[in-house]
């Protein structure tokens, strides 16, 4: 059974409402022995009292992790009604106290599932969201079609990911497509390191190049690394700067703001990616972007006015019905066209 948590989306109260609770004190360890279920229940109630979001999920996933499972449902009933050892009790208190400080549960247990992968998580590297799994689906469908099976099918494709974070997108694509090669870049050394660690754990390191690069400042280097890629994919920082203060404390306090804040209109990195795209992509290569629901018409208009050789193909919606993904394609440039005719 897959893990999922929802507090990572925008919170209704905004950050300011939480500032007062930043200082917290953890409850004392229980005097006597307690069962796993009692510990889970205790923490669930404590999280509720202290206004910690997702109290159920949080205590559930922390206990399951301590007992060596992903979910409580996958554990034998007996394990839940047994007394916890003093060490496990202490660990439960330690991990739950971290959650009490509003650390995301993914960082507390140091791992999370993304599609069919379990990835190592570490602050402040961006935690992959469920909608990004849908972005991967879109890219997979495209690459599967591009690879084809018939005569002349070209199976050698390379994908470039801008802003790889924990490596979720690139590693999922590599896992599903054994012929694919990927180049992943991120402006954060912590992200580059974590992607590398995750690639190694999954045995996917041979087909992945990872570079510590800032696409805003080192465009030339990005271009020199990647020409003729079939797919350029990114879940870039796309929040409008003014929305940063409405984030849940889990996000605002613990995740890298550089992975979230897309500038005044949320389009700073997106515009840079699209400006570089024609030089990075092979003919008919695609760009797949995860964006804010307000972005798709803005992006379409901006590309039409500013980027030659890129065509806005379509907007796709996420599972909640929000316009969330932009698909663009590189058109054959006039220059290439002339060469073809020679
Ligand atoms: N969807 C993310 C959030 O709500 C933002 C992701 C991003 O900026 N790439 O926190």
Coordinates of C-alpha atoms and ligand atoms in Angstrom, one line a residue:
X1 CA 0.0 0.0 0.0
X2 CA 1.3 3.4 -1.0
X3 CA 1.9 6.3 1.4
X4 CA 0.3 9.6 0.7
X5 CA 0.0 12.8 2.7
X6 CA -1.8 16.0 1.7
X7 CA -0.7 18.8 3.9
X8 CA 2.0 19.7 1.3
X9 CA -0.6 21.7 -0.7
X10 CA -1.4 25.3 0.2
X11 CA -2.7 25.7 3.7
X12 CA -5.9 27.7 4.5
X13 CA -4.4 29.6 7.4
X14 CA -1.2 30.7 6.0
X15 CA 2.1 30.8 7.7
X16 CA 1.5 33.8 10.0
X17 CA -1.1 31.9 12.0
X18 CA 1.5 29.4 13.0
X19 CA 4.4 31.6 14.0
X20 CA 3.2 31.6 17.6
X21 CA 3.5 27.8 17.9
X22 CA 7.0 27.6 16.6
X23 CA 8.4 27.0 20.1
X24 CA 7.0 23.7 21.3
X25 CA 7.8 21.2 24.1
X26 CA 7.6 17.5 23.6
X27 CA 5.6 15.4 26.0
X28 CA 7.5 13.2 28.5
X29 CA 8.0 9.6 27.8
X30 CA 5.3 7.3 29.3
X31 CA 6.1 6.0 32.8
X32 CA 5.1 2.4 32.1
X33 CA 5.0 0.2 29.0
X34 CA 2.6 1.0 26.2
X35 CA 1.6 -0.9 23.1
X36 CA 2.2 0.2 19.6
X37 CA -1.5 1.2 19.1
X38 CA -1.5 3.1 22.4
X39 CA 1.6 5.0 21.3
X40 CA 0.0 5.8 17.9
X41 CA -3.2 6.9 19.6
X42 CA -1.3 9.1 22.2
X43 CA 0.5 10.9 19.4
X44 CA -2.5 11.3 17.2
X45 CA -4.3 13.1 20.1
X46 CA -1.3 15.1 20.9
X47 CA -0.9 16.2 17.3
X48 CA -4.6 17.2 17.3
X49 CA -4.2 19.2 20.5
X50 CA -1.2 21.0 19.2
X51 CA -2.7 21.8 15.8
X52 CA -0.4 19.6 13.8
X53 CA -1.9 18.9 10.4
X54 CA -2.6 15.3 9.4
X55 CA -2.4 13.9 12.9
X56 CA -3.7 10.5 11.8
X57 CA -1.3 10.1 8.9
X58 CA 1.7 11.4 10.9
X59 CA 1.4 9.0 13.8
X60 CA 0.5 6.2 11.5
X61 CA 3.5 6.5 9.2
X62 CA 6.0 7.1 12.0
X63 CA 4.8 4.0 13.9
X64 CA 4.8 1.9 10.7
X65 CA 8.3 3.0 9.9
X66 CA 9.5 2.1 13.4
X67 CA 8.0 -1.3 13.0
X68 CA 9.7 -1.8 9.7
X69 CA 6.7 -1.4 7.4
X70 CA 5.2 1.2 5.1
X71 CA 1.7 1.2 6.5
X72 CA 0.0 -0.1 9.6
X73 CA -2.4 -2.1 7.4
X74 CA 0.5 -4.2 6.1
X75 CA 1.6 -5.2 9.7
X76 CA 0.3 -8.3 11.6
X77 CA -2.3 -7.3 14.1
X78 CA -0.2 -8.9 16.8
X79 CA 2.6 -6.3 16.3
X80 CA 0.2 -3.5 17.1
X81 CA -1.1 -4.9 20.3
X82 CA 2.4 -5.9 21.7
X83 CA 4.2 -3.7 24.0
X84 CA 6.9 -1.5 22.4
X85 CA 10.4 -2.0 23.7
X86 CA 11.9 0.9 25.7
X87 CA 14.1 1.7 22.7
X88 CA 11.2 1.8 20.2
X89 CA 9.2 3.9 22.6
X90 CA 12.0 6.4 22.9
X91 CA 12.5 6.4 19.1
X92 CA 8.7 7.0 18.7
X93 CA 8.9 9.9 21.0
X94 CA 12.0 11.3 19.2
X95 CA 10.5 11.1 15.8
X96 CA 7.0 12.3 16.8
X97 CA 8.6 15.3 18.5
X98 CA 10.2 16.2 15.2
X99 CA 6.8 16.1 13.6
X100 CA 5.5 18.2 16.5
X101 CA 8.0 20.9 15.4
X102 CA 6.1 20.7 12.0
X103 CA 8.8 18.8 10.2
X104 CA 7.1 17.0 7.2
X105 CA 6.6 13.3 8.0
X106 CA 8.7 12.5 4.8
X107 CA 11.7 14.2 6.5
X108 CA 11.0 12.6 9.8
X109 CA 11.1 9.0 8.4
X110 CA 13.7 10.0 5.8
X111 CA 12.0 8.3 2.9
X112 CA 8.8 8.5 0.8
X113 CA 7.2 6.8 -2.1
X114 CA 6.9 8.2 -5.6
X115 CA 5.2 6.0 -8.1
X116 CA 6.9 2.6 -7.8
X117 CA 10.0 4.0 -6.1
X118 CA 10.9 4.5 -2.5
X119 CA 13.2 7.6 -2.3
X120 CA 15.4 8.8 0.4
X121 CA 14.3 12.3 1.7
X122 CA 16.3 14.9 3.4
X123 CA 15.7 18.5 4.3
X124 CA 15.7 20.9 2.6
X125 CA 15.4 19.0 -0.7
X126 CA 11.9 19.4 -2.2
X127 CA 9.5 16.6 -1.4
X128 CA 7.9 15.2 -4.5
X129 CA 4.2 15.9 -4.7
X130 CA 1.5 13.5 -6.0
X131 CA 0.7 15.7 -9.0
X132 CA 4.3 15.2 -10.2
X133 CA 3.5 11.5 -10.6
X134 CA 1.0 12.6 -13.2
X135 CA 3.7 14.6 -15.0
X136 CA 5.8 11.5 -15.2
X137 CA 2.9 9.6 -16.7
X138 CA 2.6 12.2 -19.5
X139 CA 6.3 12.0 -20.3
X140 CA 6.3 8.2 -20.2
X141 CA 3.4 7.9 -22.6
X142 CA 5.3 10.3 -25.0
X143 CA 8.6 8.5 -24.7
X144 CA 6.9 5.1 -25.2
X145 CA 5.3 6.3 -28.3
X146 CA 8.5 7.9 -29.6
X147 CA 10.5 4.7 -29.0
X148 CA 7.9 2.6 -30.8
X149 CA 8.6 -1.0 -31.7
X150 CA 8.4 -1.1 -35.5
X151 CA 11.2 -1.1 -38.1
X152 CA 13.4 2.0 -37.7
X153 CA 12.2 2.6 -34.2
X154 CA 14.6 4.8 -32.4
X155 CA 15.1 3.6 -28.8
X156 CA 17.9 5.8 -27.8
X157 CA 16.3 8.8 -26.1
X158 CA 17.7 11.3 -23.7
X159 CA 15.7 13.3 -21.3
X160 CA 16.9 16.5 -19.5
X161 CA 15.4 17.4 -16.2
X162 CA 15.8 20.9 -14.8
X163 CA 15.5 21.0 -11.0
X164 CA 15.7 17.3 -10.1
X165 CA 15.4 17.7 -6.3
X166 CA 15.4 14.1 -4.9
X167 CA 15.6 12.7 -8.4
X168 CA 11.9 11.5 -8.4
X169 CA 11.1 12.4 -12.1
X170 CA 14.3 11.3 -13.8
X171 CA 14.6 8.1 -11.7
X172 CA 11.0 7.1 -12.4
X173 CA 11.5 7.6 -16.1
X174 CA 14.7 5.6 -16.1
X175 CA 13.1 2.8 -14.0
X176 CA 10.2 2.5 -16.5
X177 CA 12.2 2.9 -19.7
X178 CA 15.4 0.7 -19.7
X179 CA 16.7 2.3 -22.9
X180 CA 16.4 5.9 -21.7
X181 CA 19.3 8.1 -20.6
X182 CA 18.8 11.1 -18.4
X183 CA 20.6 14.3 -17.5
X184 CA 19.5 15.9 -14.3
X185 CA 20.5 19.3 -13.1
X186 CA 19.8 21.3 -9.9
X187 CA 21.0 24.5 -8.4
X188 CA 21.3 22.9 -5.0
X189 CA 24.2 20.7 -4.0
X190 CA 22.0 19.0 -1.4
X191 CA 19.5 18.0 -4.2
X192 CA 22.3 16.8 -6.5
X193 CA 23.7 14.7 -3.7
X194 CA 20.3 13.2 -2.8
X195 CA 19.5 12.4 -6.5
X196 CA 22.9 10.6 -6.7
X197 CA 22.2 8.6 -3.5
X198 CA 18.7 7.7 -4.8
X199 CA 20.1 6.7 -8.2
X200 CA 22.6 4.4 -6.5
X201 CA 20.1 2.8 -4.2
X202 CA 17.9 2.0 -7.2
X203 CA 20.8 0.8 -9.4
X204 CA 20.0 3.5 -12.0
X205 CA 23.2 5.5 -11.8
X206 CA 24.7 4.3 -15.1
X207 CA 22.1 6.0 -17.2
X208 CA 21.9 9.2 -15.2
X209 CA 24.3 12.2 -15.4
X210 CA 23.8 14.6 -12.5
X211 CA 25.1 18.2 -12.6
X212 CA 25.2 20.9 -10.0
X213 CA 24.1 23.8 -12.2
X214 CA 21.9 26.8 -12.0
X215 CA 19.9 27.1 -15.2
X216 CA 19.4 30.8 -14.5
X217 CA 23.1 31.6 -14.2
X218 CA 24.8 28.8 -16.2
X219 CA 22.7 28.6 -19.3
X220 CA 25.8 28.0 -21.5
X221 CA 26.9 25.0 -19.5
X222 CA 23.4 23.5 -19.6
X223 CA 23.4 24.0 -23.4
X224 CA 26.8 22.4 -23.8
X225 CA 25.7 19.3 -21.8
X226 CA 22.5 18.7 -23.6
X227 CA 21.8 18.9 -27.3
X228 CA 19.2 16.9 -29.1
X229 CA 17.3 15.6 -26.1
X230 CA 13.9 14.2 -26.9
X231 CA 12.2 15.5 -23.7
X232 CA 12.9 18.4 -21.4
X233 CA 10.9 17.9 -18.2
X234 CA 10.7 20.1 -15.2
X235 CA 8.7 20.7 -12.0
X236 CA 10.3 24.1 -11.6
X237 CA 9.9 26.6 -8.8
X238 CA 6.6 28.1 -9.9
X239 CA 4.9 29.7 -6.9
X240 CA 4.3 33.4 -7.1
X241 CA 6.6 35.1 -4.6
X242 CA 3.6 36.7 -2.8
X243 CA 2.1 33.3 -2.1
X244 CA 5.2 32.0 -0.3
X245 CA 3.8 33.4 3.0
X246 CA 0.6 31.4 2.6
X247 CA 2.5 28.1 2.7
X248 CA 2.0 25.6 5.5
X249 CA 4.8 25.7 8.0
X250 CA 5.9 22.2 6.9
X251 CA 6.8 23.7 3.6
X252 CA 7.9 27.2 4.6
X253 CA 10.2 26.2 7.4
X254 CA 11.7 23.0 6.0
X255 CA 11.8 23.0 2.2
X256 CA 14.3 24.9 0.0
X257 CA 12.6 28.1 -1.0
X258 CA 14.7 28.1 -4.2
X259 CA 12.7 25.0 -5.3
X260 CA 9.4 26.8 -4.7
X261 CA 9.6 30.5 -5.4
X262 CA 9.3 31.3 -9.1
X263 CA 9.5 35.1 -8.7
X264 CA 6.8 37.7 -9.0
X265 CA 4.8 35.9 -11.6
X266 CA 6.1 32.4 -10.8
X267 CA 7.5 32.3 -14.3
X268 CA 11.1 33.2 -13.8
X269 CA 12.6 29.7 -14.2
X270 CA 9.9 28.6 -16.7
X271 CA 10.7 31.4 -19.1
X272 CA 14.4 30.5 -18.9
X273 CA 13.7 26.9 -19.6
X274 CA 11.5 27.8 -22.6
X275 CA 14.1 30.2 -24.0
X276 CA 16.7 27.5 -23.9
X277 CA 14.4 24.7 -25.1
X278 CA 14.8 25.1 -28.9
X279 CA 18.6 24.7 -28.5
X280 CA 18.3 21.7 -26.2
X281 CA 15.6 19.7 -28.0
X282 CA 15.8 17.5 -31.1
X283 CA 13.3 18.2 -33.9
X284 CA 9.8 17.6 -32.6
X285 CA 11.2 17.1 -29.0
X286 CA 8.8 18.0 -26.2
X287 CA 8.8 20.1 -23.1
X288 CA 6.7 19.0 -20.1
X289 CA 6.2 21.4 -17.3
X290 CA 4.3 21.3 -14.1
X291 CA 3.0 24.8 -13.3
X292 CA 0.6 26.8 -11.2
X293 CA -3.0 26.6 -12.5
X294 CA -2.9 30.3 -13.4
X295 CA 0.1 29.8 -15.7
X296 CA -0.9 27.9 -18.8
X297 CA -2.6 30.8 -20.8
X298 CA 0.3 33.1 -19.7
X299 CA 2.9 30.6 -20.8
X300 CA 1.1 30.1 -24.2
X301 CA 1.0 33.8 -24.9
X302 CA 4.5 34.4 -23.8
X303 CA 6.0 31.6 -25.9
X304 CA 4.0 32.6 -29.0
X305 CA 5.4 36.2 -28.6
X306 CA 8.9 35.4 -27.5
X307 CA 10.2 31.9 -28.5
X308 CA 10.8 31.0 -32.1
X309 CA 10.5 27.4 -33.1
X310 CA 8.4 26.4 -30.1
X311 CA 4.8 25.5 -30.4
X312 CA 2.4 25.3 -27.4
X313 CA 0.7 21.9 -27.9
X314 CA -1.7 21.7 -25.0
X315 CA -2.6 22.1 -21.3
X316 CA -3.3 19.0 -19.3
X317 CA -5.2 18.9 -16.0
X318 CA -4.2 17.1 -12.8
X319 CA -6.4 14.6 -10.9
X320 CA -8.1 17.5 -9.0
X321 CA -9.1 19.0 -12.4
X322 CA -6.7 21.9 -12.2
X323 CA -4.8 23.1 -15.4
X324 CA -1.4 21.9 -14.2
X325 CA 0.8 20.7 -17.0
X326 CA 2.0 22.5 -20.2
X327 CA 3.2 20.5 -23.2
X328 CA 5.2 22.3 -25.9
X329 CA 7.0 21.0 -28.9
X330 CA 10.0 22.2 -30.9
X331 CA 9.1 22.8 -34.5
X332 CA 11.6 22.1 -37.2
X333 CA 13.6 25.3 -37.6
X334 CA 13.8 27.1 -40.9
X335 CA 17.5 26.5 -41.0
X336 CA 17.2 22.8 -40.5
X337 CA 14.5 22.6 -43.0
X338 CA 16.7 24.3 -45.6
X339 CA 19.5 21.8 -44.9
X340 CA 17.1 18.9 -45.3
X341 CA 16.2 20.2 -48.8
X342 CA 19.8 20.5 -49.9
Ligands
LIG1 N1 3.1 22.2 -5.8 C1 4.1 22.7 -4.9 C2 3.5 23.2 -3.6 O1 2.3 23.4 -3.5 C3 4.9 23.8 -5.5 C4 5.9 23.1 -6.4 C5 6.8 24.0 -7.2 O2 6.9 25.2 -7.0 N2 7.4 23.3 -8.1 O3 4.2 23.4 -2.6

